[in-house]
One Martini backbone bead per residue (centre of mass of N, CA, C, O) as a GRO file, in nm:
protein
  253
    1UNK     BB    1   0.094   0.039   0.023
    2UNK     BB    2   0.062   0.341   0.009
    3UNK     BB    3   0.058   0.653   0.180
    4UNK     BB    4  -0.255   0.713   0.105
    5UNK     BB    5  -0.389   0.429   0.176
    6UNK     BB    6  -0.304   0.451   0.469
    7UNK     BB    7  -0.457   0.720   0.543
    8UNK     BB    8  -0.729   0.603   0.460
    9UNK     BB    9  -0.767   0.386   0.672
   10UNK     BB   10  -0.752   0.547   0.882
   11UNK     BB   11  -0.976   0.733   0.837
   12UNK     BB   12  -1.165   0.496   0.858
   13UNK     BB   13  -1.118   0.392   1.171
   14UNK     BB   14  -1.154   0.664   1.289
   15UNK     BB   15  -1.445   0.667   1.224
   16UNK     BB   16  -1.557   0.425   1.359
   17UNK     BB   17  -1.464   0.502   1.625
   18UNK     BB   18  -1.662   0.760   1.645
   19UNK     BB   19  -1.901   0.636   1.607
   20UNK     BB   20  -1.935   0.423   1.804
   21UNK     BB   21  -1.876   0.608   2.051
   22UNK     BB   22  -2.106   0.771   2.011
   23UNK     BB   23  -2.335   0.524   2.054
   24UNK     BB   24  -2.235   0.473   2.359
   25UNK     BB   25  -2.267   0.763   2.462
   26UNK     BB   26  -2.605   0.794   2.410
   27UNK     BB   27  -2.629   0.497   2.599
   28UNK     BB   28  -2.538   0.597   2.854
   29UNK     BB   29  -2.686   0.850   2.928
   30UNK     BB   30  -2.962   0.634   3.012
   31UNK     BB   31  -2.736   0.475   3.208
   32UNK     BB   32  -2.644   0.703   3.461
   33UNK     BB   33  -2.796   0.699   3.719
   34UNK     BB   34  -2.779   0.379   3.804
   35UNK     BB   35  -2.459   0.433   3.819
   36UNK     BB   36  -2.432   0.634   3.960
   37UNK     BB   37  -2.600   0.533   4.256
   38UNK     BB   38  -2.378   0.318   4.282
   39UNK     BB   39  -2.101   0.451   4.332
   40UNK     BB   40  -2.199   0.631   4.578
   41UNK     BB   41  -2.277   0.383   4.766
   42UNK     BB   42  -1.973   0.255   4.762
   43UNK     BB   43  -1.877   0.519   4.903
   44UNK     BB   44  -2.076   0.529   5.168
   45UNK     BB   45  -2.037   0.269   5.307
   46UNK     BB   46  -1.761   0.390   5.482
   47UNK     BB   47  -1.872   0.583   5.605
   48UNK     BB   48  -1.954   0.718   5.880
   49UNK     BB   49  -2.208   0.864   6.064
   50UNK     BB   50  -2.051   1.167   6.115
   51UNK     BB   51  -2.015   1.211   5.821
   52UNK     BB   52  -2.306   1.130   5.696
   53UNK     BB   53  -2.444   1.415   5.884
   54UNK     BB   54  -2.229   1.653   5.748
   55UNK     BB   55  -2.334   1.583   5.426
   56UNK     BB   56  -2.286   1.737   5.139
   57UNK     BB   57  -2.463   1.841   4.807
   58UNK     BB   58  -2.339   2.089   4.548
   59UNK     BB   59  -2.390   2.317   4.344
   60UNK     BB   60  -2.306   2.619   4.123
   61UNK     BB   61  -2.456   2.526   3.877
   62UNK     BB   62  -2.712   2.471   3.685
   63UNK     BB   63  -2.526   2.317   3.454
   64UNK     BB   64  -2.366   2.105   3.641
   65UNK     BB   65  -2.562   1.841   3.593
   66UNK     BB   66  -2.494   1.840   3.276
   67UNK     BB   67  -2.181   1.779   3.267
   68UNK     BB   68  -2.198   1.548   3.463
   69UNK     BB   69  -2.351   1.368   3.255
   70UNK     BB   70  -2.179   1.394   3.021
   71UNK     BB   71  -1.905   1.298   3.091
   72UNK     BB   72  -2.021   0.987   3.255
   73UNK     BB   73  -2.106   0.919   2.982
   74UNK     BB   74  -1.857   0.966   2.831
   75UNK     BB   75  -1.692   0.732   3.046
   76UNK     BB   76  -1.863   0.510   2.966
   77UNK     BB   77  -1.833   0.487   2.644
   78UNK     BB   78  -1.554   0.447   2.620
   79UNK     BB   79  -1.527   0.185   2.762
   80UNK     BB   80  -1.775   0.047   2.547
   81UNK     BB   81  -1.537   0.104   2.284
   82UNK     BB   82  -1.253   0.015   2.307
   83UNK     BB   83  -1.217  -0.252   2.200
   84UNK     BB   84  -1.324  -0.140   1.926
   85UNK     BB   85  -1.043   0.015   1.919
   86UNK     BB   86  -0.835  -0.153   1.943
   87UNK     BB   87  -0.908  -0.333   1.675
   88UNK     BB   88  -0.836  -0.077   1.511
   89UNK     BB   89  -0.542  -0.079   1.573
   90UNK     BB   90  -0.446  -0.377   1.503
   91UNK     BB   91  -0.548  -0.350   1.193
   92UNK     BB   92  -0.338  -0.145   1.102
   93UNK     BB   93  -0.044  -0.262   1.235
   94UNK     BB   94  -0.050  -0.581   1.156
   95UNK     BB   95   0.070  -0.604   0.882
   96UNK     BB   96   0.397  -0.468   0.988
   97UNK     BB   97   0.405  -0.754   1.136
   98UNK     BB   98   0.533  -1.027   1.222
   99UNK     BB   99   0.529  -1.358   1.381
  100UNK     BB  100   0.639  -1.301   1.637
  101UNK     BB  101   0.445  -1.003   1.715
  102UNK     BB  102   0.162  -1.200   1.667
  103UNK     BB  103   0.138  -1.327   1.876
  104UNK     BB  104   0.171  -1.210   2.174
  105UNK     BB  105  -0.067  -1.047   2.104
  106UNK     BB  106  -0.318  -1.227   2.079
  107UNK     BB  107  -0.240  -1.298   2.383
  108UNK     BB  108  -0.283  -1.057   2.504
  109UNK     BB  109  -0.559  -0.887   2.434
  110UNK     BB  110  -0.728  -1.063   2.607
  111UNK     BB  111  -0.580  -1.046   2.902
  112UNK     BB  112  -0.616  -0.755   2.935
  113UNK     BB  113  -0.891  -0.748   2.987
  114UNK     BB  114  -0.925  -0.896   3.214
  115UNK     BB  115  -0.700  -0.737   3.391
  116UNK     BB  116  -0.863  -0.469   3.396
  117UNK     BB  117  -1.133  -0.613   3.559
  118UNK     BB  118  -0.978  -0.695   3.802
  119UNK     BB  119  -0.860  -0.455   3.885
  120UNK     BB  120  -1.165  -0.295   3.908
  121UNK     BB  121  -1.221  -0.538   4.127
  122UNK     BB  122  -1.020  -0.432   4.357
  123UNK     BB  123  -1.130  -0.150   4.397
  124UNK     BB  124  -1.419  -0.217   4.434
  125UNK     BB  125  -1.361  -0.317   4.733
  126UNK     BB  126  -1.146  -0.074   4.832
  127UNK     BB  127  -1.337   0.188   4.870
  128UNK     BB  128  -1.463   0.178   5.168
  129UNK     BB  129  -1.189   0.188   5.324
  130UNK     BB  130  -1.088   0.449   5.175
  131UNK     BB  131  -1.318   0.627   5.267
  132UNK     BB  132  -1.246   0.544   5.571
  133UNK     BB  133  -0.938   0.699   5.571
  134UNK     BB  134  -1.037   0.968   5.531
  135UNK     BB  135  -1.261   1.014   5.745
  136UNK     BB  136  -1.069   0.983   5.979
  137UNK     BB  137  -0.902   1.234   5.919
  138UNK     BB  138  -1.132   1.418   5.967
  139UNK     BB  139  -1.188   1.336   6.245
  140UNK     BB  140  -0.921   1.393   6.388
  141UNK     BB  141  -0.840   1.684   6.314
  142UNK     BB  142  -1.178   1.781   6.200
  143UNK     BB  143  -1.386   1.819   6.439
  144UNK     BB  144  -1.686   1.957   6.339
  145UNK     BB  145  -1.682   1.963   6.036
  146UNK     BB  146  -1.858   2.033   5.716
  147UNK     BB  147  -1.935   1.861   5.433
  148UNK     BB  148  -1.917   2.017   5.071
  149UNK     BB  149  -1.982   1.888   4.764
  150UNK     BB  150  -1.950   1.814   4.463
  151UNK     BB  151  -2.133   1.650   4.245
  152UNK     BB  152  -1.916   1.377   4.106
  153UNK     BB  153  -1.659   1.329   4.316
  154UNK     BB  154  -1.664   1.055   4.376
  155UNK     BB  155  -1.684   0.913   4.146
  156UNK     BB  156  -1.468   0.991   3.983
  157UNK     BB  157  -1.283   0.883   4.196
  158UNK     BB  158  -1.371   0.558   4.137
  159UNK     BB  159  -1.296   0.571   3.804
  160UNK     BB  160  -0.984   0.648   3.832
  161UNK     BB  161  -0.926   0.418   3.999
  162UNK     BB  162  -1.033   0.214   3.825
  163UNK     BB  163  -0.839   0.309   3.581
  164UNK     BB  164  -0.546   0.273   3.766
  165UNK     BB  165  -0.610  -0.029   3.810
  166UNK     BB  166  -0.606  -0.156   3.510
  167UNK     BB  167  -0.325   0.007   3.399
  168UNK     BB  168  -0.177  -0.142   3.571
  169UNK     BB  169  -0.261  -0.472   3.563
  170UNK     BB  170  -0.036  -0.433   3.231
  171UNK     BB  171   0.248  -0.476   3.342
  172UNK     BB  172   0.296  -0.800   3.255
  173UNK     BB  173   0.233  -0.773   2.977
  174UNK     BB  174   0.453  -0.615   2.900
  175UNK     BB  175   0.704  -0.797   3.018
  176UNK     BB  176   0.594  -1.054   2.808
  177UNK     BB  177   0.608  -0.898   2.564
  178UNK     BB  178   0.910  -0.777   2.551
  179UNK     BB  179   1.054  -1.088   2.596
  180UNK     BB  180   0.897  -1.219   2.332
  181UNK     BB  181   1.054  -1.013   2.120
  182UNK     BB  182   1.362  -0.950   2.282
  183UNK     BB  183   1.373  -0.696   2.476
  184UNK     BB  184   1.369  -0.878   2.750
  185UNK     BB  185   1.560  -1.054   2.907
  186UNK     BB  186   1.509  -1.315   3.138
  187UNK     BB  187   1.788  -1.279   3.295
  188UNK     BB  188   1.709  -1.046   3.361
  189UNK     BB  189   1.458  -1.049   3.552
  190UNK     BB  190   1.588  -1.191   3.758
  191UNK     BB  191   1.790  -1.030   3.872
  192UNK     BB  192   1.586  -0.751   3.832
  193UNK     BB  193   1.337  -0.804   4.075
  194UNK     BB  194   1.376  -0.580   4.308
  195UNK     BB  195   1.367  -0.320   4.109
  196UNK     BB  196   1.054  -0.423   4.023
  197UNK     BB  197   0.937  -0.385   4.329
  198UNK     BB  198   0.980  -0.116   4.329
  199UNK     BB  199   0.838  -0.004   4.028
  200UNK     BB  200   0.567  -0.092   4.127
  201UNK     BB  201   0.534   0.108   4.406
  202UNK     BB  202   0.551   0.370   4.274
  203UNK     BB  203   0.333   0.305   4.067
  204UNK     BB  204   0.102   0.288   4.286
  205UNK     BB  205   0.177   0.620   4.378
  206UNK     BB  206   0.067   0.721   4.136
  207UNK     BB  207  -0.206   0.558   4.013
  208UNK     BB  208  -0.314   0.684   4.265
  209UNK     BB  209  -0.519   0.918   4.357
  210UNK     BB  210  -0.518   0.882   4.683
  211UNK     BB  211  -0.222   0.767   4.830
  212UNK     BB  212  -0.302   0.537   5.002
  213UNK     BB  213  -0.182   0.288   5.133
  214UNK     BB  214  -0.403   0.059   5.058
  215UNK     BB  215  -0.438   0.096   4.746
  216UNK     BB  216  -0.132   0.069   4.696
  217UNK     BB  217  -0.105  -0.237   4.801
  218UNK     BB  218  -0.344  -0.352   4.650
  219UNK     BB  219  -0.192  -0.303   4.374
  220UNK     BB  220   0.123  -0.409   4.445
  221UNK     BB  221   0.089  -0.703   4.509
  222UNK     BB  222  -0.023  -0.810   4.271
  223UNK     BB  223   0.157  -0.726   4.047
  224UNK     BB  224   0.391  -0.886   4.177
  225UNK     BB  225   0.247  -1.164   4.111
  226UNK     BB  226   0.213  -1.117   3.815
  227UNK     BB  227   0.529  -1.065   3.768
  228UNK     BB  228   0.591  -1.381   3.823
  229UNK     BB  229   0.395  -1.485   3.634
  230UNK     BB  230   0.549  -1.382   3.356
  231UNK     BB  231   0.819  -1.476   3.396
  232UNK     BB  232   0.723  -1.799   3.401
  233UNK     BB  233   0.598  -1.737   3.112
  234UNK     BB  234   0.858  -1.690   2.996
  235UNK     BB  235   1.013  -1.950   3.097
  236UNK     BB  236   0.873  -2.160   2.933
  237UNK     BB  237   0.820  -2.116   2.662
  238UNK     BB  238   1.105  -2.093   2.593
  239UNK     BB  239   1.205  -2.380   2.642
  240UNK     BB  240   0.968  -2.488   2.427
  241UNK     BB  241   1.116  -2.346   2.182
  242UNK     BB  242   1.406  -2.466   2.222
  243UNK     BB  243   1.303  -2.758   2.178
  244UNK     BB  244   1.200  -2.744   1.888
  245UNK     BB  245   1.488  -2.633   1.794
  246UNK     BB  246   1.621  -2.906   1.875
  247UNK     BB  247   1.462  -3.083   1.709
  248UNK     BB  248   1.520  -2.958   1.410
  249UNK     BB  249   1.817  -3.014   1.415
  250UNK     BB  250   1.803  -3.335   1.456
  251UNK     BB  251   1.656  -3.355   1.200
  252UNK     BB  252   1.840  -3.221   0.986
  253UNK     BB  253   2.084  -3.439   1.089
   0.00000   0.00000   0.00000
């Protein structure tokens, strides 16, 4: 394909992802109430009675109720349009690649969603506890202060959590498919995973956006676990290829 062929590919798949993405923008639009009252409730379970009792929500102006039911169903509907706007995104790229580097994507792609969907399922466990540990800071340094907040701080609060939960839990992945490309030596990964439970713990206090020691925990020791899960399992993959290419040498032999 000429660079103008390639360009109009582009232009045609990047047109289908924002048609998608309208789509579903629309239909979350419908079904944005019932998802704010379900997150704002799973905030709300660990708040204790005295905050509870001096909480409340205000808007600032007329107009944020609007804006504010636009962005969350804005970001219900990328959610739902994502995998099929990563698969515009494969189908773009996969011509250009390997056969090497399209084994690995083709496994990546389906655990990616997994995987995401996993981080997504931890922070929704610890949403409470975390709730509880603000909760507490603010009863015990401004005992008898009343919070007012603007509607949408929590959910936000939630979504993003939950949004780098999942991004953080594709950690694995990535040096799963490094290893696989030969871009990161298995020698390495064995060496220096001491360094890499460092920057494992560091990515959770950056990725978290509550910076609270429970999330951060909470994110860090899973990934710590799937980072030896991955490393396992590229030692597992290389010794099978291993043997196959000197079955491969002995037969020709």
């Amino acid at each position: 394909m000429s660079l103008v062929e390639h360009l109009d590919e582009l232009r045609t798949r990047i047109i289908r992802s924002l048609i998608v993405l309208g789509v579903a923008w629309c239909v979350a639009w419908f079904v944005h109430d019932p998802l704010y009252v379900l997150l704002t409730r799973q905030a709300e379970i660990g708040l204790p009675p005295q905050i509870k009792a001096n909480y409340s929500e205000a808007f600032r102006s007329i107009t944020d109720a609007f804006m504010l039911k636009l962005k969350l169903s804005f970001y219900l509907g990328l959610v739902v349009a994502l995998p099929y706007i990563i698969l515009q995104i494969y189908g773009f790229i996969a011509p250009g690649l390997k056969q090497n580097e399209k084994k690995p994507l083709q496994i990546v792609g389906p655990l990616s969603v997994f995987l995401f969907a996993l981080g997504c399922f931890f922070c929704w466990l610890i949403i409470p506890t975390t709730m509880n540990w603000f909760a507490s800071i603010a009863l015990e340094s401004f005992e008898g202060t009343k919070i007012i907040q603007e509607p949408g701080t929590l959910v936000f609060f939630i979504v993003n959590m939950m949004f780098a939960f999942g991004i953080g839990f594709q950690l694995p992945l990535v040096v799963y498919f490094l290893a696989k490309i030969g871009l990161l030596p298995v020698d390495s990964l064995n060496k220096s995973w001491r360094h890499a439970v460092v920057v494992i713990f560091i990515l959770a206090a950056v990725l978290t956006p509550s910076n609270d020691p429970i999330s951060m925990l909470t994110m860090a020791i899973p990934l710590c676990i799937l980072f030896v899960i991955s490393v396992v399992a590229v030692k597992h993959t290389a010794k099978i290829e291993s043997r196959k290419q000197d079955e491969l040498v002995e037969g020709e032999v």
